[in-house]
Amino acid sequence: MKHVLILPTLSTTHISHALTALATPFALTDARPTAIGHQLGPHGVPHGKTSCICLAPVLRYETSHPDSPHWDVDAHHAILKVFNEVLDWTENTAADAVERFVKDVGMPTKLSEVGITDEEALKEIAEHTMSDIWGGGESQLENQGRVLEILGMVR
């Protein structure tokens, strides 16, 4: 039996909070989606949309960098399990499940969908992420190159 995702009208804030709740095991140890998202605001992206854009690529980045101190395979599995069991999906990664959910509720998953397309804007976002209270230093993002790698996934 195929399940259809039927949701009441949700605001961007509701969706952002839902994504945060689903990713809580991950979010407790990793503030990178928040740090990058903070930098999208000055480019005209409302706060509720920033999580929709940033969470999946950070999860994808973690999967491709299992040697990272932030890699938490159990958190990724927990996030994936929620989507696959509750919605009867068969996604392979937490990032794919989050991205599918965001698309299904009609929210943006790419920077281009919110008008951020030029290289200078990406560099500025990466630079400012490093000085965000949630982003810089060894505890989160070691350098701007890593932020640009994540941003490159959602151009």
Backbone as numpy.savetxt, mean C-alpha at the origin, in Angstrom:
# Nx Ny Nz CAx CAy CAz Cx Cy Cz
-19.55 -21.96 -5.94 -20.39 -20.79 -5.94 -19.51 -19.55 -5.94
-19.73 -18.68 -6.88 -18.93 -17.46 -6.97 -19.56 -16.38 -6.11
-18.72 -15.75 -5.29 -19.18 -14.66 -4.45 -18.98 -13.34 -5.17
-19.93 -12.48 -5.04 -19.84 -11.16 -5.62 -19.63 -10.17 -4.48
-18.68 -9.29 -4.66 -18.39 -8.30 -3.63 -19.41 -7.17 -3.75
-20.32 -7.10 -2.79 -21.33 -6.04 -2.75 -21.07 -5.24 -1.49
-20.78 -3.98 -1.68 -20.48 -3.12 -0.54 -21.40 -1.92 -0.55
-21.73 -1.45 0.63 -22.48 -0.19 0.67 -21.58 0.92 0.16
-22.14 2.07 -0.09 -21.33 3.20 -0.51 -20.35 3.52 0.61
-19.09 3.47 0.27 -18.05 3.71 1.26 -17.26 4.96 0.89
-16.91 5.72 1.89 -16.05 6.87 1.65 -14.61 6.40 1.54
-13.75 7.24 1.04 -12.34 6.88 0.96 -11.77 6.62 2.34
-12.29 7.32 3.35 -11.82 7.10 4.72 -12.22 5.71 5.20
-13.46 5.27 4.92 -13.88 3.92 5.30 -12.97 2.87 4.67
-12.69 3.03 3.40 -11.86 2.06 2.68 -10.45 2.06 3.24
-9.92 3.25 3.50 -8.58 3.34 4.08 -8.53 2.64 5.43
-9.54 2.84 6.26 -9.58 2.20 7.58 -9.71 0.68 7.44
-10.49 0.22 6.47 -10.63 -1.22 6.25 -9.30 -1.83 5.84
-8.60 -1.17 4.95 -7.29 -1.68 4.53 -6.32 -1.71 5.70
-6.35 -0.68 6.52 -5.47 -0.64 7.69 -5.79 -1.78 8.64
-7.06 -2.03 8.87 -7.45 -3.12 9.76 -7.02 -4.47 9.22
-7.20 -4.68 7.94 -6.80 -5.95 7.33 -5.30 -6.15 7.39
-4.57 -5.07 7.31 -3.11 -5.16 7.28 -2.47 -4.91 8.63
-3.26 -4.92 9.69 -2.73 -4.61 11.01 -1.52 -5.45 11.39
-1.50 -6.77 11.14 -0.29 -7.52 11.52 0.96 -6.96 10.84
0.78 -6.50 9.61 1.88 -5.93 8.84 2.17 -4.50 9.30
1.11 -3.73 9.47 1.25 -2.31 9.78 1.89 -2.06 11.13
1.77 -2.99 12.05 2.36 -2.80 13.37 3.88 -2.73 13.31
4.46 -3.35 12.30 5.91 -3.37 12.22 6.45 -2.55 11.05
5.60 -2.02 10.22 6.07 -1.36 9.01 5.21 -0.15 8.70
5.80 1.02 8.79 5.06 2.26 8.55 5.34 2.85 7.18
5.99 2.08 6.31 6.33 2.63 5.00 5.14 3.07 4.17
4.04 2.30 4.14 2.90 2.81 3.36 2.42 4.16 3.87
2.45 4.35 5.17 2.02 5.61 5.77 3.00 6.72 5.41
4.28 6.46 5.51 5.29 7.48 5.22 5.21 7.95 3.78
5.07 7.02 2.86 4.96 7.39 1.44 3.64 8.10 1.22
2.57 7.58 1.81 1.26 8.19 1.64 1.20 9.63 2.13
1.90 9.92 3.21 1.94 11.31 3.71 2.45 12.27 2.64
3.32 11.80 1.78 3.92 12.67 0.77 3.03 12.87 -0.45
1.99 12.05 -0.58 1.08 12.21 -1.71 0.10 13.35 -1.48
-0.18 13.65 -0.22 -1.11 14.73 0.11 -0.75 16.06 -0.53
0.50 16.50 -0.42 0.87 17.77 -1.04 0.72 17.77 -2.57
0.54 16.60 -3.15 0.32 16.49 -4.60 -1.17 16.34 -4.91
-2.01 16.63 -3.91 -3.45 16.66 -4.12 -4.18 15.34 -3.91
-3.51 14.36 -3.32 -4.16 13.06 -3.11 -4.77 13.03 -1.70
-6.08 12.84 -1.60 -6.71 12.77 -0.28 -6.18 11.58 0.53
-6.15 11.76 1.84 -5.58 10.76 2.73 -6.17 9.37 2.51
-7.47 9.26 2.34 -8.10 7.96 2.16 -7.62 7.20 0.94
-7.17 7.92 -0.07 -6.68 7.26 -1.28 -5.22 6.85 -1.18
-4.48 7.45 -0.26 -3.05 7.15 -0.18 -2.79 5.70 0.21
-3.57 5.16 1.15 -3.39 3.75 1.54 -3.75 2.83 0.39
-4.76 3.21 -0.37 -5.17 2.41 -1.51 -4.05 2.28 -2.53
-3.29 3.34 -2.68 -2.19 3.34 -3.65 -0.93 2.71 -3.07
-0.64 2.94 -1.81 0.66 2.57 -1.23 0.77 1.18 -0.64
-0.31 0.62 -0.12 -0.18 -0.64 0.62 0.25 -1.80 -0.26
-0.39 -2.03 -1.38 -0.04 -3.18 -2.22 1.42 -3.14 -2.69
1.93 -1.99 -3.17 3.32 -2.01 -3.61 4.33 -2.23 -2.48
4.00 -1.76 -1.27 4.92 -2.02 -0.16 4.89 -3.52 0.18
3.72 -4.13 0.15 3.64 -5.57 0.36 4.41 -6.31 -0.74
4.29 -5.85 -1.97 5.01 -6.46 -3.10 6.52 -6.29 -2.93
6.93 -5.11 -2.49 8.35 -4.84 -2.25 8.89 -5.82 -1.21
8.14 -6.01 -0.13 8.57 -6.93 0.92 8.76 -8.34 0.38
7.82 -8.78 -0.44 7.90 -10.12 -1.01 9.16 -10.29 -1.85
9.55 -9.22 -2.54 10.74 -9.31 -3.40 12.04 -9.05 -2.64
11.95 -8.70 -1.35 13.12 -8.46 -0.51 12.99 -9.22 0.81
12.97 -10.56 0.76 12.75 -11.34 1.98 13.86 -11.21 3.02
14.99 -10.63 2.62 16.08 -10.42 3.58 15.88 -9.14 4.40
14.84 -8.38 4.07 14.55 -7.13 4.78 14.18 -7.44 6.22
14.60 -6.58 7.16 14.21 -6.80 8.55 12.71 -6.63 8.77
12.00 -6.09 7.77 10.56 -5.87 7.90 9.75 -7.00 7.30
10.40 -7.94 6.62 9.68 -9.05 6.00 9.05 -9.89 7.09
7.75 -10.05 7.01 7.01 -10.85 7.99 6.08 -11.77 7.22
6.56 -12.95 6.92 5.80 -13.88 6.11 4.46 -14.22 6.77
4.43 -14.28 8.09 3.17 -14.60 8.78 2.13 -13.50 8.56
2.55 -12.26 8.59 1.62 -11.15 8.36 1.08 -11.20 6.93
1.95 -11.48 5.97 1.51 -11.58 4.58 0.49 -12.70 4.42
0.77 -13.84 5.03 -0.16 -14.98 4.95 -1.49 -14.65 5.62
-1.45 -13.94 6.74 -2.68 -13.57 7.45 -3.54 -12.65 6.59
-2.92 -11.67 5.96 -3.65 -10.75 5.09 -4.27 -11.51 3.93
-3.47 -12.36 3.28 -3.95 -13.14 2.15 -5.10 -14.06 2.56
-4.98 -14.68 3.70 -6.00 -15.61 4.19 -7.35 -14.91 4.37
-7.34 -13.70 4.90 -8.59 -12.96 5.10 -9.31 -12.79 3.76
-8.60 -12.30 2.77 -9.24 -12.07 1.47 -9.68 -13.37 0.81
-8.80 -14.35 0.77 -9.14 -15.59 0.08 -10.27 -16.36 0.76
-10.30 -16.37 2.07 -11.36 -17.11 2.76 -12.68 -16.35 2.79
-12.62 -15.07 3.12 -13.86 -14.30 3.24 -14.51 -14.06 1.88
-13.71 -13.78 0.88 -14.26 -13.46 -0.44 -14.15 -14.61 -1.43
-13.66 -15.74 -0.97 -13.53 -16.93 -1.80 -12.65 -16.65 -3.04
-11.60 -15.90 -2.80 -10.65 -15.61 -3.86 -9.55 -16.65 -3.85
-8.72 -16.62 -4.88 -7.56 -17.51 -4.95 -6.30 -16.72 -5.32
-6.18 -15.55 -4.74 -5.00 -14.72 -5.00 -3.77 -15.42 -4.42
-2.61 -15.16 -5.02 -1.37 -15.81 -4.60 -0.56 -15.02 -3.58
-0.77 -13.70 -3.55 0.01 -12.88 -2.62 -0.91 -11.87 -1.93
-0.46 -11.41 -0.78 -1.21 -10.38 -0.06 -1.32 -9.12 -0.92
-0.26 -8.78 -1.63 -0.27 -7.58 -2.48 -1.33 -7.69 -3.56
-1.42 -8.87 -4.20 -2.43 -9.06 -5.24 -3.84 -8.94 -4.67
-4.06 -9.50 -3.47 -5.37 -9.45 -2.85 -5.76 -8.01 -2.49
-4.82 -7.27 -1.91 -5.09 -5.88 -1.55 -5.39 -5.06 -2.81
-4.58 -5.24 -3.84 -4.79 -4.48 -5.08 -6.16 -4.82 -5.70
-6.51 -6.09 -5.70 -7.82 -6.49 -6.25 -8.95 -5.85 -5.46
-8.85 -5.88 -4.15 -9.88 -5.28 -3.30 -10.03 -3.79 -3.60
-8.91 -3.10 -3.67 -8.95 -1.66 -3.94 -9.62 -1.39 -5.29
-9.26 -2.16 -6.31 -9.88 -2.00 -7.63 -11.37 -2.30 -7.57
-11.74 -3.37 -6.85 -13.14 -3.76 -6.76 -14.02 -2.69 -6.13
-13.46 -1.91 -5.23 -14.25 -0.85 -4.61 -14.09 0.49 -5.33
-13.42 0.45 -6.47 -13.34 1.62 -7.33 -12.35 2.69 -6.91
-11.35 2.30 -6.14 -10.35 3.27 -5.70 -9.09 3.16 -6.56
-8.25 4.20 -6.56 -7.06 4.18 -7.40 -5.98 3.25 -6.85
-5.23 2.64 -7.76 -4.10 1.80 -7.39 -2.81 2.27 -8.04
-2.89 3.29 -8.85 -1.72 3.82 -9.57 -1.60 5.32 -9.34
-0.38 5.79 -9.30 -0.14 7.23 -9.16 -0.73 8.00 -10.33
-0.66 7.43 -11.52 -1.20 8.12 -12.70 -2.70 8.37 -12.58
-3.39 7.52 -11.81 -4.83 7.69 -11.62 -5.17 8.90 -10.75
-4.18 9.41 -10.02 -4.40 10.59 -9.18 -3.56 11.78 -9.68
-3.09 11.68 -10.91 -2.42 12.80 -11.55 -0.93 12.96 -11.27
-0.31 11.97 -10.64 1.13 12.06 -10.38 1.84 11.23 -11.45
2.47 11.95 -12.38 3.08 11.25 -13.52 4.53 11.66 -13.80
4.94 12.82 -13.33 6.28 13.25 -13.73 7.37 12.79 -12.78
8.53 12.61 -13.33 9.69 12.09 -12.61 10.10 12.98 -11.44
10.01 14.28 -11.62 10.37 15.21 -10.54 9.47 15.03 -9.33
8.18 14.81 -9.57 7.25 14.58 -8.46 7.64 13.31 -7.70
8.00 12.26 -8.42 8.41 11.01 -7.77 9.66 11.22 -6.92
10.62 11.97 -7.44 11.84 12.25 -6.69 11.53 13.06 -5.43
10.64 14.02 -5.55 10.26 14.85 -4.41 9.56 13.99 -3.34
8.66 13.12 -3.77 7.96 12.23 -2.85 8.98 11.35 -2.12
9.92 10.78 -2.85 10.94 9.91 -2.24 11.80 10.69 -1.25
12.21 11.88 -1.63 13.04 12.71 -0.75 12.31 13.04 0.55
11.05 13.46 0.44 10.29 13.84 1.63 9.90 12.64 2.48
9.76 11.48 1.86 9.46 10.27 2.63 10.57 10.00 3.64
11.80 10.27 3.25 12.94 9.99 4.13 12.93 10.86 5.38
12.28 12.02 5.33 12.24 12.87 6.52 10.91 12.76 7.26
10.00 11.93 6.75 8.73 11.71 7.44 8.99 10.95 8.73
8.23 11.26 9.75 8.43 10.60 11.05 8.30 9.09 10.94
7.53 8.59 9.96 7.32 7.15 9.80 8.25 6.53 8.77
9.08 7.32 8.10 9.77 6.76 6.95 11.26 6.61 6.99
11.97 7.57 7.51 13.41 7.57 7.35 14.17 6.69 8.31
15.42 6.48 7.99 16.32 5.74 8.87 16.28 4.25 8.68
17.17 3.59 9.36 17.31 2.15 9.22 16.05 1.39 9.61
15.25 1.98 10.50 14.07 1.26 10.96 13.01 1.12 9.87
13.10 1.90 8.82 12.08 1.82 7.78 12.71 1.78 6.38
12.88 2.91 5.77 13.41 2.97 4.41 14.83 3.50 4.44
15.73 2.69 4.00 17.15 3.03 4.14 17.60 4.17 3.22
16.95 4.29 2.06 17.38 5.34 1.14 16.27 5.66 0.14
16.44 6.78 -0.55 15.45 7.23 -1.52 15.28 6.25 -2.66
16.34 5.54 -2.99 16.26 4.56 -4.07 15.22 3.49 -3.80
15.10 3.09 -2.55 14.09 2.07 -2.19 12.68 2.65 -2.32
12.52 3.90 -1.94 11.21 4.54 -2.09 10.87 4.64 -3.58
11.83 5.04 -4.39 11.59 5.15 -5.84 11.26 3.79 -6.43
11.87 2.73 -5.91 11.55 1.38 -6.38 10.08 1.06 -6.10
9.62 1.39 -4.91 8.22 1.16 -4.54 7.30 2.03 -5.41
7.64 3.30 -5.56 6.82 4.19 -6.37 6.78 3.72 -7.82
7.87 3.16 -8.31 7.93 2.65 -9.67 6.93 1.53 -9.93
6.54 0.83 -8.88 5.56 -0.26 -9.01 4.16 0.26 -9.24
3.92 1.54 -8.94 2.55 2.08 -9.04 2.46 3.31 -9.94
3.35 3.42 -10.88 3.31 4.57 -11.78 2.11 4.47 -12.63
